[in-house]
Amino acid sequence: MVSGVQIHSKQAQQAQAEILTEDALKFLAALHRTFDATRQSLLTARDAAQLRLDSGVPLDFPTETTAVRADPSWICAPPAPGLEDRRVEITGPTDRKMVINALNSGSKTFMADFEDASAPTFANMVTGQVNLRDAIRRQIDFESGGKSYKLSEKPAVLIVRPRGWHLDEPRVTVDNVPLSGSLFDFGLYFFHNAKELVARGYGPYFYLPKMEHYLEARLWNDVFVFSQSYIGMAQGTIRGTVLIETLPAAFQMEEILFELRTHSSGLNCGRWDYIFSFIKKRRADKSAVLPDRKDVTMQSPFMDAYVRLLIQTCHKRKVAAMGGMSAQIPIKNDPKANEIAMNKVKEDKLREVTNGHDGTWIAHPLINKIAMDIFNEHMLGPHQYHIRREDVKVTAADLVNNTIPGGKVTAEGVRANVATALAYSAAWLGGAGCIPLNWLMEDAATAEITRVQLWQWVKHGARVADTGETITAAYIDAVTDAVAPTVRGPMATEQNLDIVVKYLKAQVRKEWPSEFLTSDLMGYLAVADGCPAAWQRSVL
């Protein structure tokens, strides 16, 4: 055992033996000892920034980095091998079947997700690492239920999303402190696979989630530099695409690219988390109350502004401006409903490619052809860096303009939010990080929107358009009690539902919403994994 390193779970022993090797643990310990103090200070800075927003200080573009934004001379690294053309990217969790199906989907890349599409049970985290290791070496084929799953000759290029800076990995401690979930996911994947990926003509590529400041991007860049030196790899081999999915990050896109410029592969519109962040960051502002989730579309002023600014910023610095997720999945046995859903996908992808995006996200293999056809028709080269969008002039006010004509808070909107929050959270406690719900693929981001919207409506006394009723905690209680018995699914056990019903009722009574439901509920997963309470920071 590595000095100072402890593993607090006996789950997935075979995967642990293969992945948590002595040398890998030494690398994780080195990452932790080098970078965790900085991580903690940056998380503390988030709290201070939130208090400034609560006091009425508006978000704006940082004055200390004006020179970075004004300097036209710097550009980011050229596309790495396999990332030249990213017109369709599929995303999903890291279970073995999903990895094979996604890599075989026909999409250009597959984002294997340890974050919002995965419930971080220890078994999911370490077996996911085994699955990716085997996929890279083409040793992932298996049979199940009489069906054979085999990797195709030309699979999608692999990109990995580790957990965000805010999440701990409580089942592994270094010097009696929980390891960062980010460093655990990144470190194991990089250590075991970086050289193998390069030998096969690619490289270690990542999606970097939920950053709120350019100094958090600097930390990732420092981690990349350290890690490449640690294994003797050329600097600049790693690539990271940053998800712009928090409101503060939208004001610092150029700075984030600048910090990662030697390792950057662009930015992505993490649209669902962005809506979640918009509500959470403006929690004290009654004018920021949003209508039903279905009314908050990409045409909403604050969403449209952030998309246009992202495309302009990326193409100015010669990197990919990736579009967002279409959550629709095929509807079986209802051709008319399926046609309506697929038309929504087509409209979304057409809007993205004509805006100037270089690629887009999908959640289901059967959506690949729809997205691919639209991008093939409208994007003739591998990307659209030449579309500079110099017509775009986005101000700070544009990025917070939440005027949504016709948007309303309705009784059905409240009910839908409660249903999604309960169904997803119960599934998450059962080990599933993404679930099909009403023909949408829901993950943690959409569950977070529903949670904070319910809180926001109660906090600011929103009225139900249908009835004129004021939304109170008691109103949410009644809806929750009515909806809970209707929640179905293999993970929606009585125990899990009881936990999430109590959690949701408590959330709408808080002065401020919790930062992340995944942080709040992590303790339940850790307990199930045998992790001592001493290593948990979760709010049970």
XYZ file of C-alpha atoms in Angstrom:
540
model
C 0.000 0.000 0.000
C 1.170 3.515 -0.804
C 2.063 5.588 2.242
C -0.752 7.915 3.263
C -3.275 6.424 0.812
C -6.312 4.529 2.063
C -9.141 2.861 0.144
C -12.381 2.789 2.125
C -14.519 0.427 0.057
C -14.395 -3.237 -0.788
C -16.747 -2.906 -3.780
C -15.628 -4.168 -7.211
C -12.557 -5.916 -5.860
C -11.401 -7.255 -9.237
C -11.635 -3.829 -10.867
C -9.827 -2.293 -7.897
C -7.017 -4.815 -8.267
C -6.637 -3.968 -11.958
C -6.964 -0.178 -11.713
C -5.863 0.882 -8.220
C -2.341 -0.443 -8.647
C 0.517 0.760 -6.464
C 1.982 2.943 -9.216
C -1.402 4.418 -10.073
C -2.056 5.243 -6.428
C 1.363 6.895 -6.172
C 0.376 9.101 -9.106
C -2.975 9.967 -7.513
C -1.203 10.829 -4.259
C 1.230 13.073 -6.123
C -1.659 14.879 -7.832
C -3.462 15.345 -4.536
C -0.428 16.587 -2.624
C 0.482 18.996 -5.394
C -2.903 20.438 -6.294
C -5.571 19.889 -3.637
C -4.748 23.018 -1.634
C -5.283 25.116 -4.763
C -8.533 23.302 -5.502
C -9.836 24.026 -2.027
C -8.925 27.701 -2.267
C -10.727 28.005 -5.602
C -13.852 26.397 -4.148
C -13.732 28.894 -1.286
C -13.433 31.682 -3.857
C -16.678 30.444 -5.448
C -18.483 31.036 -2.157
C -17.098 34.570 -1.912
C -18.139 35.301 -5.495
C -21.677 34.102 -4.746
C -21.939 36.434 -1.763
C -20.968 39.357 -3.997
C -23.732 38.420 -6.428
C -26.218 38.106 -3.589
C -25.327 41.638 -2.461
C -26.197 43.018 -5.891
C -22.778 43.263 -7.546
C -23.483 42.386 -11.204
C -21.502 39.900 -13.243
C -19.180 41.486 -15.775
C -16.149 40.718 -17.916
C -13.045 40.797 -15.672
C -11.111 44.060 -15.804
C -7.804 42.420 -14.871
C -7.815 40.372 -18.074
C -8.775 43.095 -20.548
C -5.378 42.741 -22.226
C -5.906 39.016 -22.804
C -9.225 39.642 -24.540
C -7.824 42.537 -26.573
C -4.693 40.715 -27.786
C -5.420 39.246 -31.234
C -2.100 37.422 -31.507
C -2.643 34.344 -29.378
C -4.436 31.251 -30.633
C -4.936 27.791 -29.179
C -3.231 24.547 -30.122
C -4.175 22.981 -33.467
C -6.645 20.068 -33.396
C -5.085 16.908 -32.008
C -5.170 13.636 -33.998
C -8.764 12.430 -34.219
C -10.233 15.769 -33.143
C -10.014 17.545 -36.493
C -13.672 16.785 -37.273
C -16.106 16.562 -34.351
C -19.385 17.190 -36.130
C -21.343 14.694 -34.017
C -20.354 13.578 -30.538
C -22.304 11.005 -28.546
C -22.233 10.994 -24.757
C -23.063 8.452 -22.095
C -21.921 6.544 -19.017
C -19.019 4.124 -18.882
C -20.769 0.769 -18.493
C -19.440 -1.859 -20.892
C -22.465 -2.138 -23.187
C -22.846 1.627 -23.489
C -19.172 2.095 -24.285
C -19.339 -0.403 -27.151
C -22.623 0.938 -28.548
C -21.428 4.544 -28.384
C -18.058 3.792 -29.962
C -19.890 1.905 -32.739
C -22.589 4.596 -33.213
C -21.024 6.277 -36.249
C -20.442 9.483 -34.288
C -17.047 11.124 -34.618
C -16.290 11.006 -30.901
C -17.692 9.448 -27.741
C -17.605 11.381 -24.485
C -17.404 8.706 -21.809
C -18.879 10.353 -18.757
C -17.828 9.882 -15.141
C -19.822 13.000 -14.270
C -23.490 13.880 -14.880
C -24.400 10.668 -16.736
C -22.930 8.423 -14.040
C -23.970 7.823 -10.456
C -20.607 7.703 -8.669
C -20.871 4.407 -6.855
C -17.367 3.096 -6.367
C -18.176 0.123 -8.578
C -19.294 2.454 -11.392
C -16.146 4.556 -11.100
C -13.573 1.764 -11.070
C -15.309 -0.629 -13.493
C -15.785 2.326 -15.824
C -12.017 2.760 -15.829
C -11.589 -0.944 -16.652
C -14.064 -0.638 -19.523
C -12.275 2.334 -21.065
C -8.893 0.666 -20.668
C -10.218 -2.416 -22.461
C -11.900 -0.389 -25.200
C -8.666 1.445 -26.013
C -6.865 -1.895 -26.361
C -9.772 -3.439 -28.310
C -10.303 -6.031 -25.571
C -13.833 -5.010 -24.629
C -15.944 -7.487 -26.637
C -18.363 -9.581 -24.574
C -21.608 -11.573 -24.749
C -24.739 -10.997 -22.694
C -28.172 -12.573 -22.924
C -27.180 -14.461 -26.036
C -26.126 -11.246 -27.788
C -22.574 -10.435 -28.847
C -21.114 -6.939 -28.368
C -18.036 -6.225 -30.472
C -16.089 -3.088 -31.246
C -16.216 -1.951 -34.886
C -13.161 -1.462 -37.068
C -13.368 2.344 -36.894
C -14.846 3.324 -33.543
C -15.419 6.900 -32.416
C -12.528 8.806 -30.850
C -12.659 8.601 -27.064
C -12.975 11.685 -24.842
C -13.422 11.352 -21.072
C -15.281 13.684 -18.714
C -14.085 13.485 -15.100
C -16.130 14.819 -12.227
C -16.033 18.546 -11.454
C -13.676 20.287 -9.040
C -16.397 20.482 -6.369
C -16.810 16.725 -5.923
C -14.778 14.601 -3.533
C -13.950 10.922 -3.931
C -14.589 9.915 -0.287
C -13.667 6.260 -0.790
C -10.014 7.157 -1.380
C -8.141 9.403 1.040
C -4.628 10.791 0.900
C -3.098 11.903 4.203
C -6.567 11.592 5.769
C -8.213 13.921 3.238
C -10.668 12.770 0.543
C -9.216 12.772 -2.948
C -10.705 15.092 -5.555
C -13.195 13.293 -7.814
C -11.672 15.198 -10.742
C -8.156 14.018 -9.996
C -9.297 10.445 -9.321
C -11.111 10.136 -12.677
C -8.529 12.044 -14.695
C -5.548 10.505 -12.971
C -6.516 6.857 -13.381
C -7.534 7.259 -17.023
C -4.402 9.218 -17.883
C -1.990 6.990 -15.991
C -3.247 3.730 -17.469
C -3.967 4.859 -21.018
C -2.096 7.980 -22.147
C 0.863 6.206 -23.737
C -1.337 3.511 -25.271
C -3.589 6.158 -26.834
C -0.602 7.960 -28.370
C 0.785 4.670 -29.681
C -2.539 4.109 -31.444
C -2.449 7.521 -33.093
C -4.604 9.556 -30.718
C -4.089 11.004 -27.257
C -5.597 11.537 -23.806
C -8.556 13.831 -24.460
C -10.906 15.281 -21.852
C -14.054 17.302 -21.337
C -13.686 19.611 -18.326
C -16.931 20.397 -16.466
C -18.487 23.051 -14.234
C -15.700 25.591 -13.977
C -16.619 29.030 -12.673
C -13.369 30.971 -13.097
C -10.351 31.090 -15.394
C -8.125 30.213 -12.421
C -9.889 26.847 -12.328
C -8.831 26.371 -15.958
C -5.298 27.325 -14.954
C -5.414 24.569 -12.348
C -6.397 22.026 -14.985
C -3.554 23.225 -17.194
C -1.108 22.865 -14.308
C -2.415 19.325 -13.731
C -1.860 18.544 -17.416
C 1.709 19.887 -17.394
C 2.552 17.983 -14.211
C 1.001 14.738 -15.458
C 2.760 14.762 -18.820
C 6.090 15.373 -17.083
C 5.367 12.624 -14.568
C 5.122 9.914 -17.248
C 7.626 11.438 -19.672
C 5.100 12.550 -22.296
C 5.530 15.525 -24.597
C 3.853 18.684 -23.367
C 0.738 19.554 -25.352
C -0.297 15.932 -25.908
C -3.336 16.241 -23.644
C -6.360 18.098 -24.958
C -9.216 19.529 -22.912
C -12.556 20.886 -24.111
C -14.187 23.091 -21.495
C -17.919 22.975 -20.941
C -19.232 26.496 -20.528
C -22.055 25.496 -18.225
C -21.919 28.061 -15.443
C -22.986 31.673 -15.670
C -19.676 33.119 -14.368
C -17.697 31.136 -16.974
C -19.648 32.794 -19.799
C -17.967 36.074 -18.823
C -14.498 34.477 -18.948
C -14.465 32.343 -22.097
C -11.386 33.938 -23.646
C -9.516 33.769 -20.365
C -10.362 30.072 -19.990
C -9.059 29.371 -23.489
C -5.943 31.443 -22.783
C -5.116 29.470 -19.646
C -5.450 26.165 -21.509
C -4.210 27.386 -24.898
C -1.435 24.794 -25.292
C -3.879 22.022 -24.358
C -7.213 23.435 -25.504
C -9.564 21.721 -27.928
C -12.327 24.289 -27.568
C -15.476 25.087 -25.643
C -18.879 23.422 -25.466
C -22.330 24.831 -24.730
C -23.361 22.818 -21.676
C -26.852 24.182 -22.036
C -28.770 22.360 -19.303
C -26.223 22.978 -16.572
C -26.007 26.568 -17.784
C -29.713 27.101 -17.064
C -29.209 25.490 -13.646
C -26.292 27.824 -12.945
C -28.237 30.866 -14.183
C -30.913 30.235 -11.556
C -28.483 29.346 -8.788
C -26.091 32.247 -9.286
C -28.951 34.754 -9.444
C -30.716 33.181 -6.497
C -31.208 36.492 -4.665
C -32.623 38.304 -7.717
C -36.396 38.134 -7.958
C -36.225 39.452 -11.541
C -34.320 36.307 -12.550
C -37.253 33.940 -11.975
C -37.648 31.669 -15.006
C -40.862 30.109 -16.358
C -41.543 26.404 -16.966
C -38.469 24.484 -18.039
C -40.001 23.754 -21.452
C -40.246 27.511 -22.119
C -36.534 28.120 -21.520
C -35.212 27.325 -24.982
C -32.077 28.122 -26.962
C -33.984 31.105 -28.353
C -34.248 32.645 -24.881
C -32.180 35.861 -24.926
C -29.590 34.839 -22.328
C -29.112 31.437 -23.979
C -28.839 32.842 -27.494
C -26.316 35.468 -26.356
C -24.065 32.926 -24.685
C -24.098 30.652 -27.726
C -23.185 33.458 -30.115
C -20.402 34.684 -27.849
C -18.999 31.171 -27.480
C -18.819 30.621 -31.240
C -17.201 34.013 -31.806
C -14.680 33.416 -29.011
C -13.643 29.948 -30.153
C -13.228 30.846 -33.809
C -11.247 33.955 -32.916
C -8.800 31.611 -31.134
C -8.988 28.774 -33.735
C -10.625 26.035 -31.683
C -13.873 24.079 -31.812
C -17.138 25.684 -30.726
C -19.218 22.668 -29.812
C -22.998 22.745 -29.640
C -25.184 21.240 -26.982
C -27.189 18.160 -26.199
C -30.419 17.116 -27.837
C -32.012 15.047 -25.097
C -34.683 13.485 -27.322
C -34.590 9.722 -27.830
C -36.573 7.681 -30.382
C -40.204 6.986 -29.472
C -41.124 3.420 -30.300
C -44.624 2.381 -31.376
C -45.838 5.961 -31.920
C -44.737 7.199 -35.358
C -46.462 10.578 -35.050
C -44.937 11.395 -31.664
C -41.564 10.166 -32.886
C -41.755 12.420 -35.936
C -42.465 15.442 -33.734
C -39.528 14.579 -31.454
C -37.118 13.991 -34.325
C -38.172 17.244 -35.974
C -37.157 19.010 -32.775
C -33.729 17.407 -33.073
C -33.453 18.519 -36.705
C -34.425 22.095 -35.861
C -31.917 22.184 -33.021
C -29.027 20.846 -35.103
C -29.847 23.095 -38.058
C -29.809 26.113 -35.760
C -26.441 25.054 -34.369
C -24.686 24.437 -37.682
C -26.018 27.634 -39.262
C -24.960 29.613 -36.182
C -21.411 28.400 -36.791
C -20.948 25.501 -34.390
C -18.308 22.917 -35.312
C -20.209 19.962 -33.900
C -23.030 18.868 -31.669
C -24.033 16.374 -28.987
C -26.500 13.509 -29.055
C -27.641 11.082 -26.351
C -28.746 8.060 -28.405
C -27.089 6.149 -31.283
C -30.256 6.278 -33.391
C -30.073 10.101 -33.405
C -26.625 10.025 -35.021
C -27.827 9.919 -38.634
C -30.176 12.879 -38.161
C -27.449 15.078 -36.698
C -24.796 13.828 -39.110
C -26.936 14.480 -42.192
C -27.601 18.070 -41.171
C -23.964 18.834 -40.403
C -22.818 17.076 -43.584
C -25.160 19.228 -45.649
C -24.250 22.531 -44.068
C -20.633 22.057 -42.916
C -18.584 20.953 -45.905
C -15.178 21.089 -44.207
C -14.062 19.499 -40.932
C -15.028 22.609 -38.953
C -16.191 26.215 -39.306
C -13.324 28.182 -37.777
C -13.567 30.518 -40.781
C -16.975 31.752 -39.582
C -15.685 34.484 -37.299
C -19.080 35.889 -36.254
C -17.625 39.389 -36.167
C -21.228 40.602 -36.330
C -21.729 39.449 -32.743
C -21.712 42.112 -30.050
C -22.672 40.537 -26.726
C -22.797 42.688 -23.609
C -22.921 41.726 -19.950
C -26.595 42.695 -19.944
C -27.287 40.318 -22.851
C -25.882 37.390 -20.890
C -28.379 37.921 -18.072
C -31.425 38.922 -20.137
C -34.060 36.404 -19.087
C -37.053 38.055 -20.769
C -39.024 35.146 -22.230
C -42.180 36.318 -24.041
C -45.096 34.034 -23.288
C -43.207 32.127 -20.617
C -45.337 31.044 -17.665
C -45.127 28.999 -14.506
C -47.912 26.440 -14.779
C -49.289 23.694 -12.578
C -48.086 21.145 -15.117
C -44.635 22.736 -15.104
C -44.443 22.352 -11.342
C -45.644 18.777 -11.533
C -43.178 17.906 -14.312
C -40.303 19.346 -12.298
C -41.265 17.366 -9.219
C -41.618 14.169 -11.244
C -38.222 14.603 -12.908
C -36.455 15.505 -9.675
C -37.886 12.481 -7.849
C -37.425 9.946 -10.650
C -33.866 10.982 -11.429
C -32.693 11.329 -7.833
C -34.142 7.936 -6.891
C -32.428 6.333 -9.880
C -29.162 8.065 -8.975
C -29.309 6.607 -5.480
C -29.795 3.230 -7.142
C -26.645 3.648 -9.226
C -28.041 4.986 -12.523
C -26.749 8.366 -13.673
C -28.973 8.853 -16.714
C -32.518 7.637 -17.299
C -35.079 7.829 -20.113
C -38.039 9.846 -18.916
C -40.908 10.985 -21.127
C -38.763 10.243 -24.192
C -35.939 12.459 -23.010
C -32.593 11.258 -21.695
C -32.376 12.961 -18.315
C -29.131 13.302 -16.379
C -27.993 15.227 -13.335
C -28.145 18.576 -15.142
C -31.847 18.396 -15.918
C -32.608 17.150 -12.414
C -30.674 20.127 -11.042
C -32.762 22.550 -13.113
C -35.972 21.078 -11.741
C -34.713 21.247 -8.148
C -33.551 24.861 -8.231
C -36.584 26.009 -10.217
C -38.877 24.648 -7.529
C -36.759 26.396 -4.894
C -36.770 29.661 -6.902
C -40.534 29.629 -7.362
C -41.079 29.139 -3.629
C -38.398 31.644 -2.599
C -39.757 34.444 -4.755
C -43.465 33.625 -4.450
C -44.113 32.820 -8.109
C -47.752 32.383 -9.076
C -49.234 29.497 -11.022
C -50.582 30.999 -14.254
C -53.494 28.541 -14.453
C -54.944 29.226 -11.008
C -53.257 32.304 -9.587
C -52.060 30.304 -6.586
C -48.802 31.348 -4.963
C -46.234 28.568 -4.966
C -45.296 27.793 -1.379
C -43.419 24.975 0.287
C -46.790 23.480 1.230
C -47.869 23.626 -2.431
C -44.724 21.697 -3.429
C -45.365 19.211 -0.603
C -48.830 18.455 -1.960
C -47.563 17.983 -5.516
C -44.691 15.821 -4.279
C -47.019 13.591 -2.254
C -49.263 13.173 -5.294
C -46.441 12.450 -7.719
C -44.250 10.151 -5.604
C -46.532 7.067 -5.834
C -46.469 7.362 -9.656
C -42.685 7.221 -9.972
C -41.682 3.946 -11.588
C -38.410 2.255 -12.416
C -36.092 -0.477 -11.142
C -34.165 2.002 -8.985
C -37.266 3.748 -7.580
C -37.392 1.625 -4.442
C -39.485 2.680 -1.468
C -36.308 3.528 0.438
C -34.840 5.673 -2.353
C -38.123 7.484 -2.941
C -38.498 8.203 0.756
C -35.030 9.770 0.802
C -35.590 11.968 -2.246
C -39.105 13.060 -1.212
C -37.735 14.291 2.113
C -34.765 15.861 0.336
C -36.917 17.803 -2.137
C -39.271 19.055 0.565
C -36.281 20.229 2.602
C -34.678 21.934 -0.410
C -37.628 24.228 -1.126
C -37.523 25.415 2.514
C -33.844 26.416 2.507
C -32.736 30.043 2.471
C -30.508 29.185 -0.490
C -30.510 26.040 -2.619
C -27.726 23.517 -2.147
C -24.889 23.862 -4.618
C -25.333 20.349 -6.078
C -27.734 17.523 -5.334
C -24.931 15.106 -6.219
C -22.851 16.508 -3.347
C -25.820 16.297 -0.989
C -26.706 12.707 -1.855
C -23.161 11.386 -2.246
C -23.127 10.253 1.351
C -25.789 7.643 0.675
C -23.645 6.084 -2.058
C -20.565 6.236 0.160
C -22.383 4.517 3.032
C -23.547 1.773 0.678
C -19.931 1.355 -0.429
C -18.796 0.872 3.171
C -17.076 4.244 3.456
C -16.708 5.522 7.050
C -18.675 8.676 7.850
C -15.467 10.501 8.738
C -14.573 10.856 5.060
C -17.923 12.221 3.923
C -18.695 15.882 3.530
C -22.177 15.330 2.214
C -25.346 16.804 3.716
C -27.412 13.762 4.627
